[in-house]
């Protein structure tokens, strides 16, 4: 086991700048998740960590060893691939033991460790089968087994759950977390799914176009997003964004004027309000809306309404939402579409972003 | 979806017609070999000889050096297939995996090489082999066939390697293999069906050659291949078609046997289960 230090790593494919000045310190035993939209460079970073792609510049340490120029096999890491990449011509047992065999481990020792690991992952009855005779979930476990049997200094996982169906994914997510608690190996986990990131990570690294947007634990990320992109990426349904102006330290929203939370002078701002911070009925700042759509999820309702004069800014993750805003109301009575409704929010819970730089202002 | 009776009937009828067209020449070869010369010339032809002349086979086998010819064909084929496979496994793998500068045009250049008719190369090759003293030696065939085969096999193997996910090698390298080790321990075993199909195809290409053998080996009777030998059985005044047909059956037999032997590899499907 060991920590990982990534120092100013960048990567170009020809003229394409896929990773820009990526720096990250990962503590020994930490579970770090790289998250971001597809194509933002997550897999590239993981492959550079594994030694499967050379970095165009920068330095990587695992423990105290500079591994920047080491071959993948010499880095003492294990990797789980999105498509599992099980060796189709080998049995499950041989798949799990392959890495040990390559390292010259005696046969008896390989057998013993393969059996132990297979037992942990409940695939011990499948050791003589070939991968094609396994279900998706079983293949996933074998891929995990191949990683943990070597007791490496770090695990790298590239979207290991994305080929599983929804139910199995939630189950396996919990299992991987439990496995991490049990063996405590430093893990770098890549996903495009913010829920996976939030539920599994000690710390989340949010990326966009090869640039780190924010590094923080899940709660901080949710409560204090560093910029508009992070704010829109984390949370479901995503944060509402509204264009507004601060004048004389006062902000006007939905016709109500109140003290801006932490204004840094006057000007254009983008206001972010999480759907769950909009409440039904009177409150600190109250306004009237006409719901255009009401979705009931049983214990809660999503109330959609028009933003009125506040032009919606870009950067919402839920593109399909168009310009509508969402209030997420728990334990509501009947709410009808088209009938006037009182909503309120607490100004201390809104987020302000600079309209130009999109950085958080409070 | 259930097939209706009519669809099944149509399917089998269609297959029967196709098989009939494909198999008729082979059937006719047998009939000719088993017929007497008189029966061969009669009109309308008979579709099965009155008395099958099995003795024609023993006669041909004892009077002609069929075994020597087959042996030479086999040596030339093994040599050229071996040489071609070694070259094209590496070439095809590189074309599939590495994006070298100009790799695409290099690949296309190899592709155009296989559009050239083989006869175009006969004369330059003849000149080369004469100057290095290979005329009359089976080595000339090995090299000449390799020039024909390598473009085909390189592209077949490239296509096959393209279907093998790169993550397999990456997993092997993380597990401690060198890049070459990953190729030998993982990619090639997984590619076995593709390798077998390609080698078989190459074998048939070499086996079927006549033009090169005729050009390079005519004056060296001991090196005659089967296809060259068989054409010498056509006499200036008399041609015993039944004997030639019997010899042709001997020559076709090895290819049939190889197909039967390799069939399970050709069907393939070994990569299933590598992913997801
Ligand atoms: N071998 C390559 N050659 C050129 N571009 C590549 C290569 N691999 C990845 N890219 C590009 O790099 C970017 C990041 O890719 P990737 O790291 O796979 O993204 P992610 O895993 O976050 O979805 C993408 O725009 C992709 O097209
Ligand atoms: Mg990826």
JSON list of C-alpha atoms in Angstrom, two decimals, chain A residues 13-165:
[
{"chain": "A", "resi": 13, "resn": "UNK", "atom": "CA", "xyz": [-2.62, 13.51, -28.68]},
{"chain": "A", "resi": 14, "resn": "UNK", "atom": "CA", "xyz": [-1.10, 15.41, -31.57]},
{"chain": "A", "resi": 15, "resn": "UNK", "atom": "CA", "xyz": [-2.60, 18.87, -31.30]},
{"chain": "A", "resi": 16, "resn": "UNK", "atom": "CA", "xyz": [-5.32, 17.65, -28.95]},
{"chain": "A", "resi": 17, "resn": "UNK", "atom": "CA", "xyz": [-4.64, 18.70, -25.38]},
{"chain": "A", "resi": 18, "resn": "UNK", "atom": "CA", "xyz": [-6.42, 15.96, -23.44]},
{"chain": "A", "resi": 19, "resn": "UNK", "atom": "CA", "xyz": [-5.02, 16.59, -19.94]},
{"chain": "A", "resi": 20, "resn": "UNK", "atom": "CA", "xyz": [-3.79, 19.94, -18.70]},
{"chain": "A", "resi": 21, "resn": "UNK", "atom": "CA", "xyz": [-1.51, 20.29, -15.68]},
{"chain": "A", "resi": 22, "resn": "UNK", "atom": "CA", "xyz": [-3.11, 17.55, -13.61]},
{"chain": "A", "resi": 23, "resn": "UNK", "atom": "CA", "xyz": [-1.85, 17.48, -10.01]},
{"chain": "A", "resi": 24, "resn": "UNK", "atom": "CA", "xyz": [-3.27, 15.36, -7.23]},
{"chain": "A", "resi": 25, "resn": "UNK", "atom": "CA", "xyz": [-2.01, 14.00, -3.92]},
{"chain": "A", "resi": 26, "resn": "UNK", "atom": "CA", "xyz": [-3.70, 10.77, -2.85]},
{"chain": "A", "resi": 27, "resn": "UNK", "atom": "CA", "xyz": [-3.20, 9.57, 0.70]},
{"chain": "A", "resi": 28, "resn": "UNK", "atom": "CA", "xyz": [-2.36, 5.97, 1.54]},
{"chain": "A", "resi": 29, "resn": "UNK", "atom": "CA", "xyz": [-5.60, 3.98, 1.69]},
{"chain": "A", "resi": 30, "resn": "UNK", "atom": "CA", "xyz": [-7.72, 6.75, 0.25]},
{"chain": "A", "resi": 31, "resn": "UNK", "atom": "CA", "xyz": [-10.60, 6.10, -2.18]},
{"chain": "A", "resi": 32, "resn": "UNK", "atom": "CA", "xyz": [-10.48, 8.86, -4.80]},
{"chain": "A", "resi": 33, "resn": "UNK", "atom": "CA", "xyz": [-13.02, 9.12, -7.61]},
{"chain": "A", "resi": 34, "resn": "UNK", "atom": "CA", "xyz": [-12.35, 10.93, -10.87]},
{"chain": "A", "resi": 35, "resn": "UNK", "atom": "CA", "xyz": [-15.66, 12.06, -12.28]},
{"chain": "A", "resi": 36, "resn": "UNK", "atom": "CA", "xyz": [-16.67, 14.15, -15.27]},
{"chain": "A", "resi": 37, "resn": "UNK", "atom": "CA", "xyz": [-18.54, 13.97, -18.53]},
{"chain": "A", "resi": 38, "resn": "UNK", "atom": "CA", "xyz": [-17.50, 11.51, -21.21]},
{"chain": "A", "resi": 39, "resn": "UNK", "atom": "CA", "xyz": [-14.35, 12.56, -23.05]},
{"chain": "A", "resi": 40, "resn": "UNK", "atom": "CA", "xyz": [-12.96, 14.76, -20.27]},
{"chain": "A", "resi": 41, "resn": "UNK", "atom": "CA", "xyz": [-9.80, 12.68, -19.90]},
{"chain": "A", "resi": 42, "resn": "UNK", "atom": "CA", "xyz": [-10.56, 10.40, -16.95]},
{"chain": "A", "resi": 43, "resn": "UNK", "atom": "CA", "xyz": [-9.54, 7.16, -18.66]},
{"chain": "A", "resi": 44, "resn": "UNK", "atom": "CA", "xyz": [-6.47, 8.84, -20.09]},
{"chain": "A", "resi": 45, "resn": "UNK", "atom": "CA", "xyz": [-5.36, 9.86, -16.59]},
{"chain": "A", "resi": 46, "resn": "UNK", "atom": "CA", "xyz": [-5.94, 6.34, -15.31]},
{"chain": "A", "resi": 47, "resn": "UNK", "atom": "CA", "xyz": [-3.96, 4.81, -18.18]},
{"chain": "A", "resi": 48, "resn": "UNK", "atom": "CA", "xyz": [-1.11, 7.19, -17.50]},
{"chain": "A", "resi": 49, "resn": "UNK", "atom": "CA", "xyz": [-1.21, 6.13, -13.84]},
{"chain": "A", "resi": 50, "resn": "UNK", "atom": "CA", "xyz": [-1.13, 2.49, -14.94]},
{"chain": "A", "resi": 51, "resn": "UNK", "atom": "CA", "xyz": [1.72, 3.11, -17.38]},
{"chain": "A", "resi": 52, "resn": "UNK", "atom": "CA", "xyz": [-0.37, 2.05, -20.37]},
{"chain": "A", "resi": 53, "resn": "UNK", "atom": "CA", "xyz": [-0.03, 5.50, -21.91]},
{"chain": "A", "resi": 54, "resn": "UNK", "atom": "CA", "xyz": [3.05, 7.69, -21.56]},
{"chain": "A", "resi": 55, "resn": "UNK", "atom": "CA", "xyz": [2.43, 11.17, -20.14]},
{"chain": "A", "resi": 56, "resn": "UNK", "atom": "CA", "xyz": [3.54, 14.06, -22.34]},
{"chain": "A", "resi": 57, "resn": "UNK", "atom": "CA", "xyz": [5.00, 15.66, -19.24]},
{"chain": "A", "resi": 58, "resn": "UNK", "atom": "CA", "xyz": [4.92, 15.61, -15.46]},
{"chain": "A", "resi": 59, "resn": "UNK", "atom": "CA", "xyz": [5.79, 13.11, -12.79]},
{"chain": "A", "resi": 60, "resn": "UNK", "atom": "CA", "xyz": [4.06, 10.30, -10.93]},
{"chain": "A", "resi": 61, "resn": "UNK", "atom": "CA", "xyz": [5.11, 8.79, -7.61]},
{"chain": "A", "resi": 62, "resn": "UNK", "atom": "CA", "xyz": [3.62, 5.70, -6.04]},
{"chain": "A", "resi": 63, "resn": "UNK", "atom": "CA", "xyz": [4.81, 5.54, -2.45]},
{"chain": "A", "resi": 64, "resn": "UNK", "atom": "CA", "xyz": [8.32, 6.92, -2.70]},
{"chain": "A", "resi": 65, "resn": "UNK", "atom": "CA", "xyz": [9.01, 5.40, -6.10]},
{"chain": "A", "resi": 66, "resn": "UNK", "atom": "CA", "xyz": [9.09, 7.58, -9.18]},
{"chain": "A", "resi": 67, "resn": "UNK", "atom": "CA", "xyz": [7.12, 5.38, -11.60]},
{"chain": "A", "resi": 68, "resn": "UNK", "atom": "CA", "xyz": [6.82, 7.89, -14.44]},
{"chain": "A", "resi": 69, "resn": "UNK", "atom": "CA", "xyz": [8.98, 5.76, -16.73]},
{"chain": "A", "resi": 70, "resn": "UNK", "atom": "CA", "xyz": [8.22, 2.30, -15.33]},
{"chain": "A", "resi": 71, "resn": "UNK", "atom": "CA", "xyz": [6.38, -0.38, -17.31]},
{"chain": "A", "resi": 72, "resn": "UNK", "atom": "CA", "xyz": [2.85, -1.20, -16.10]},
{"chain": "A", "resi": 73, "resn": "UNK", "atom": "CA", "xyz": [4.01, -4.52, -14.67]},
{"chain": "A", "resi": 74, "resn": "UNK", "atom": "CA", "xyz": [6.70, -2.83, -12.58]},
{"chain": "A", "resi": 75, "resn": "UNK", "atom": "CA", "xyz": [4.37, -0.34, -10.88]},
{"chain": "A", "resi": 76, "resn": "UNK", "atom": "CA", "xyz": [2.74, -2.83, -8.54]},
{"chain": "A", "resi": 77, "resn": "UNK", "atom": "CA", "xyz": [-0.76, -1.64, -9.35]},
{"chain": "A", "resi": 78, "resn": "UNK", "atom": "CA", "xyz": [-3.83, -3.56, -10.47]},
{"chain": "A", "resi": 79, "resn": "UNK", "atom": "CA", "xyz": [-6.50, -2.38, -12.84]},
{"chain": "A", "resi": 80, "resn": "UNK", "atom": "CA", "xyz": [-10.16, -3.24, -13.41]},
{"chain": "A", "resi": 81, "resn": "UNK", "atom": "CA", "xyz": [-11.38, -2.42, -16.90]},
{"chain": "A", "resi": 82, "resn": "UNK", "atom": "CA", "xyz": [-14.81, -1.28, -17.98]},
{"chain": "A", "resi": 83, "resn": "UNK", "atom": "CA", "xyz": [-15.22, -4.34, -20.23]},
{"chain": "A", "resi": 84, "resn": "UNK", "atom": "CA", "xyz": [-13.40, -6.51, -17.63]},
{"chain": "A", "resi": 85, "resn": "UNK", "atom": "CA", "xyz": [-10.84, -7.74, -20.19]},
{"chain": "A", "resi": 86, "resn": "UNK", "atom": "CA", "xyz": [-10.85, -11.29, -18.85]},
{"chain": "A", "resi": 87, "resn": "UNK", "atom": "CA", "xyz": [-8.58, -13.64, -20.78]},
{"chain": "A", "resi": 88, "resn": "UNK", "atom": "CA", "xyz": [-11.09, -15.70, -22.77]},
{"chain": "A", "resi": 89, "resn": "UNK", "atom": "CA", "xyz": [-8.75, -18.65, -23.30]},
{"chain": "A", "resi": 90, "resn": "UNK", "atom": "CA", "xyz": [-8.05, -19.13, -19.58]},
{"chain": "A", "resi": 91, "resn": "UNK", "atom": "CA", "xyz": [-10.28, -20.46, -16.82]},
{"chain": "A", "resi": 92, "resn": "UNK", "atom": "CA", "xyz": [-11.51, -18.22, -14.03]},
{"chain": "A", "resi": 93, "resn": "UNK", "atom": "CA", "xyz": [-8.82, -19.63, -11.75]},
{"chain": "A", "resi": 94, "resn": "UNK", "atom": "CA", "xyz": [-6.09, -19.01, -14.33]},
{"chain": "A", "resi": 95, "resn": "UNK", "atom": "CA", "xyz": [-7.45, -15.52, -14.95]},
{"chain": "A", "resi": 96, "resn": "UNK", "atom": "CA", "xyz": [-7.21, -14.62, -11.29]},
{"chain": "A", "resi": 97, "resn": "UNK", "atom": "CA", "xyz": [-3.78, -16.23, -10.92]},
{"chain": "A", "resi": 98, "resn": "UNK", "atom": "CA", "xyz": [-2.26, -14.84, -14.13]},
{"chain": "A", "resi": 99, "resn": "UNK", "atom": "CA", "xyz": [-0.57, -11.86, -12.50]},
{"chain": "A", "resi": 100, "resn": "UNK", "atom": "CA", "xyz": [0.93, -14.03, -9.76]},
{"chain": "A", "resi": 101, "resn": "UNK", "atom": "CA", "xyz": [2.20, -16.50, -12.35]},
{"chain": "A", "resi": 102, "resn": "UNK", "atom": "CA", "xyz": [3.83, -13.68, -14.34]},
{"chain": "A", "resi": 103, "resn": "UNK", "atom": "CA", "xyz": [5.64, -12.67, -11.16]},
{"chain": "A", "resi": 104, "resn": "UNK", "atom": "CA", "xyz": [6.98, -16.15, -10.62]},
{"chain": "A", "resi": 105, "resn": "UNK", "atom": "CA", "xyz": [4.91, -17.03, -7.56]},
{"chain": "A", "resi": 106, "resn": "UNK", "atom": "CA", "xyz": [5.14, -20.77, -6.76]},
{"chain": "A", "resi": 107, "resn": "UNK", "atom": "CA", "xyz": [2.19, -22.79, -7.99]},
{"chain": "A", "resi": 108, "resn": "UNK", "atom": "CA", "xyz": [0.99, -23.93, -4.58]},
{"chain": "A", "resi": 109, "resn": "UNK", "atom": "CA", "xyz": [0.99, -20.35, -3.35]},
{"chain": "A", "resi": 110, "resn": "UNK", "atom": "CA", "xyz": [-0.97, -19.19, -6.43]},
{"chain": "A", "resi": 111, "resn": "UNK", "atom": "CA", "xyz": [-3.57, -21.90, -5.86]},
{"chain": "A", "resi": 112, "resn": "UNK", "atom": "CA", "xyz": [-3.97, -20.94, -2.23]},
{"chain": "A", "resi": 113, "resn": "UNK", "atom": "CA", "xyz": [-4.35, -17.21, -2.88]},
{"chain": "A", "resi": 114, "resn": "UNK", "atom": "CA", "xyz": [-6.68, -17.69, -5.86]},
{"chain": "A", "resi": 115, "resn": "UNK", "atom": "CA", "xyz": [-8.91, -19.83, -3.67]},
{"chain": "A", "resi": 116, "resn": "UNK", "atom": "CA", "xyz": [-8.95, -17.29, -0.86]},
{"chain": "A", "resi": 117, "resn": "UNK", "atom": "CA", "xyz": [-9.85, -14.43, -3.16]},
{"chain": "A", "resi": 118, "resn": "UNK", "atom": "CA", "xyz": [-12.44, -16.47, -5.04]},
{"chain": "A", "resi": 119, "resn": "UNK", "atom": "CA", "xyz": [-14.06, -17.22, -1.71]},
{"chain": "A", "resi": 120, "resn": "UNK", "atom": "CA", "xyz": [-14.19, -13.55, -0.70]},
{"chain": "A", "resi": 121, "resn": "UNK", "atom": "CA", "xyz": [-15.88, -12.73, -4.00]},
{"chain": "A", "resi": 122, "resn": "UNK", "atom": "CA", "xyz": [-18.13, -15.80, -3.99]},
{"chain": "A", "resi": 123, "resn": "UNK", "atom": "CA", "xyz": [-16.80, -17.16, -7.28]},
{"chain": "A", "resi": 124, "resn": "UNK", "atom": "CA", "xyz": [-15.05, -20.19, -5.78]},
{"chain": "A", "resi": 125, "resn": "UNK", "atom": "CA", "xyz": [-17.51, -22.57, -7.47]},
{"chain": "A", "resi": 126, "resn": "UNK", "atom": "CA", "xyz": [-16.64, -21.11, -10.90]},
{"chain": "A", "resi": 127, "resn": "UNK", "atom": "CA", "xyz": [-12.86, -21.55, -10.89]},
{"chain": "A", "resi": 128, "resn": "UNK", "atom": "CA", "xyz": [-12.80, -24.08, -13.73]},
{"chain": "A", "resi": 129, "resn": "UNK", "atom": "CA", "xyz": [-15.16, -22.22, -16.03]},
{"chain": "A", "resi": 130, "resn": "UNK", "atom": "CA", "xyz": [-14.19, -19.95, -18.85]},
{"chain": "A", "resi": 131, "resn": "UNK", "atom": "CA", "xyz": [-15.29, -16.30, -18.89]},
{"chain": "A", "resi": 132, "resn": "UNK", "atom": "CA", "xyz": [-17.83, -16.83, -21.63]},
{"chain": "A", "resi": 133, "resn": "UNK", "atom": "CA", "xyz": [-19.77, -19.19, -19.35]},
{"chain": "A", "resi": 134, "resn": "UNK", "atom": "CA", "xyz": [-20.23, -16.49, -16.69]},
{"chain": "A", "resi": 135, "resn": "UNK", "atom": "CA", "xyz": [-22.93, -13.88, -16.16]},
{"chain": "A", "resi": 136, "resn": "UNK", "atom": "CA", "xyz": [-22.08, -10.18, -16.30]},
{"chain": "A", "resi": 137, "resn": "UNK", "atom": "CA", "xyz": [-22.00, -9.89, -12.54]},
{"chain": "A", "resi": 138, "resn": "UNK", "atom": "CA", "xyz": [-19.75, -12.95, -12.21]},
{"chain": "A", "resi": 139, "resn": "UNK", "atom": "CA", "xyz": [-17.31, -11.60, -14.80]},
{"chain": "A", "resi": 140, "resn": "UNK", "atom": "CA", "xyz": [-17.19, -8.37, -12.86]},
{"chain": "A", "resi": 141, "resn": "UNK", "atom": "CA", "xyz": [-16.24, -10.27, -9.71]},
{"chain": "A", "resi": 142, "resn": "UNK", "atom": "CA", "xyz": [-13.56, -12.23, -11.48]},
{"chain": "A", "resi": 143, "resn": "UNK", "atom": "CA", "xyz": [-12.11, -8.97, -12.78]},
{"chain": "A", "resi": 144, "resn": "UNK", "atom": "CA", "xyz": [-12.06, -7.66, -9.20]},
{"chain": "A", "resi": 145, "resn": "UNK", "atom": "CA", "xyz": [-10.50, -10.90, -8.03]},
{"chain": "A", "resi": 146, "resn": "UNK", "atom": "CA", "xyz": [-7.73, -10.61, -10.58]},
{"chain": "A", "resi": 147, "resn": "UNK", "atom": "CA", "xyz": [-6.96, -7.19, -9.11]},
{"chain": "A", "resi": 148, "resn": "UNK", "atom": "CA", "xyz": [-7.04, -7.97, -5.41]},
{"chain": "A", "resi": 149, "resn": "UNK", "atom": "CA", "xyz": [-5.21, -11.32, -5.51]},
{"chain": "A", "resi": 150, "resn": "UNK", "atom": "CA", "xyz": [-1.90, -9.57, -6.17]},
{"chain": "A", "resi": 151, "resn": "UNK", "atom": "CA", "xyz": [-2.22, -7.34, -3.11]},
{"chain": "A", "resi": 152, "resn": "UNK", "atom": "CA", "xyz": [-0.95, -4.37, -5.10]},
{"chain": "A", "resi": 153, "resn": "UNK", "atom": "CA", "xyz": [-0.06, -0.94, -3.77]},
{"chain": "A", "resi": 154, "resn": "UNK", "atom": "CA", "xyz": [-3.01, 0.64, -5.57]},
{"chain": "A", "resi": 155, "resn": "UNK", "atom": "CA", "xyz": [-6.19, -0.25, -7.46]},
{"chain": "A", "resi": 156, "resn": "UNK", "atom": "CA", "xyz": [-7.21, 1.57, -10.60]},
{"chain": "A", "resi": 157, "resn": "UNK", "atom": "CA", "xyz": [-10.79, 1.08, -11.76]},
{"chain": "A", "resi": 158, "resn": "UNK", "atom": "CA", "xyz": [-12.21, 2.46, -14.98]},
{"chain": "A", "resi": 159, "resn": "UNK", "atom": "CA", "xyz": [-16.01, 2.55, -14.87]},
{"chain": "A", "resi": 160, "resn": "UNK", "atom": "CA", "xyz": [-16.17, -1.01, -13.53]},
{"chain": "A", "resi": 161, "resn": "UNK", "atom": "CA", "xyz": [-19.93, -0.88, -12.95]},
{"chain": "A", "resi": 162, "resn": "UNK", "atom": "CA", "xyz": [-21.17, 0.64, -16.18]},
{"chain": "A", "resi": 163, "resn": "UNK", "atom": "CA", "xyz": [-21.86, -2.70, -17.85]},
{"chain": "A", "resi": 164, "resn": "UNK", "atom": "CA", "xyz": [-24.09, -3.97, -15.06]},
{"chain": "A", "resi": 165, "resn": "UNK", "atom": "CA", "xyz": [-27.85, -3.48, -14.87]}
]
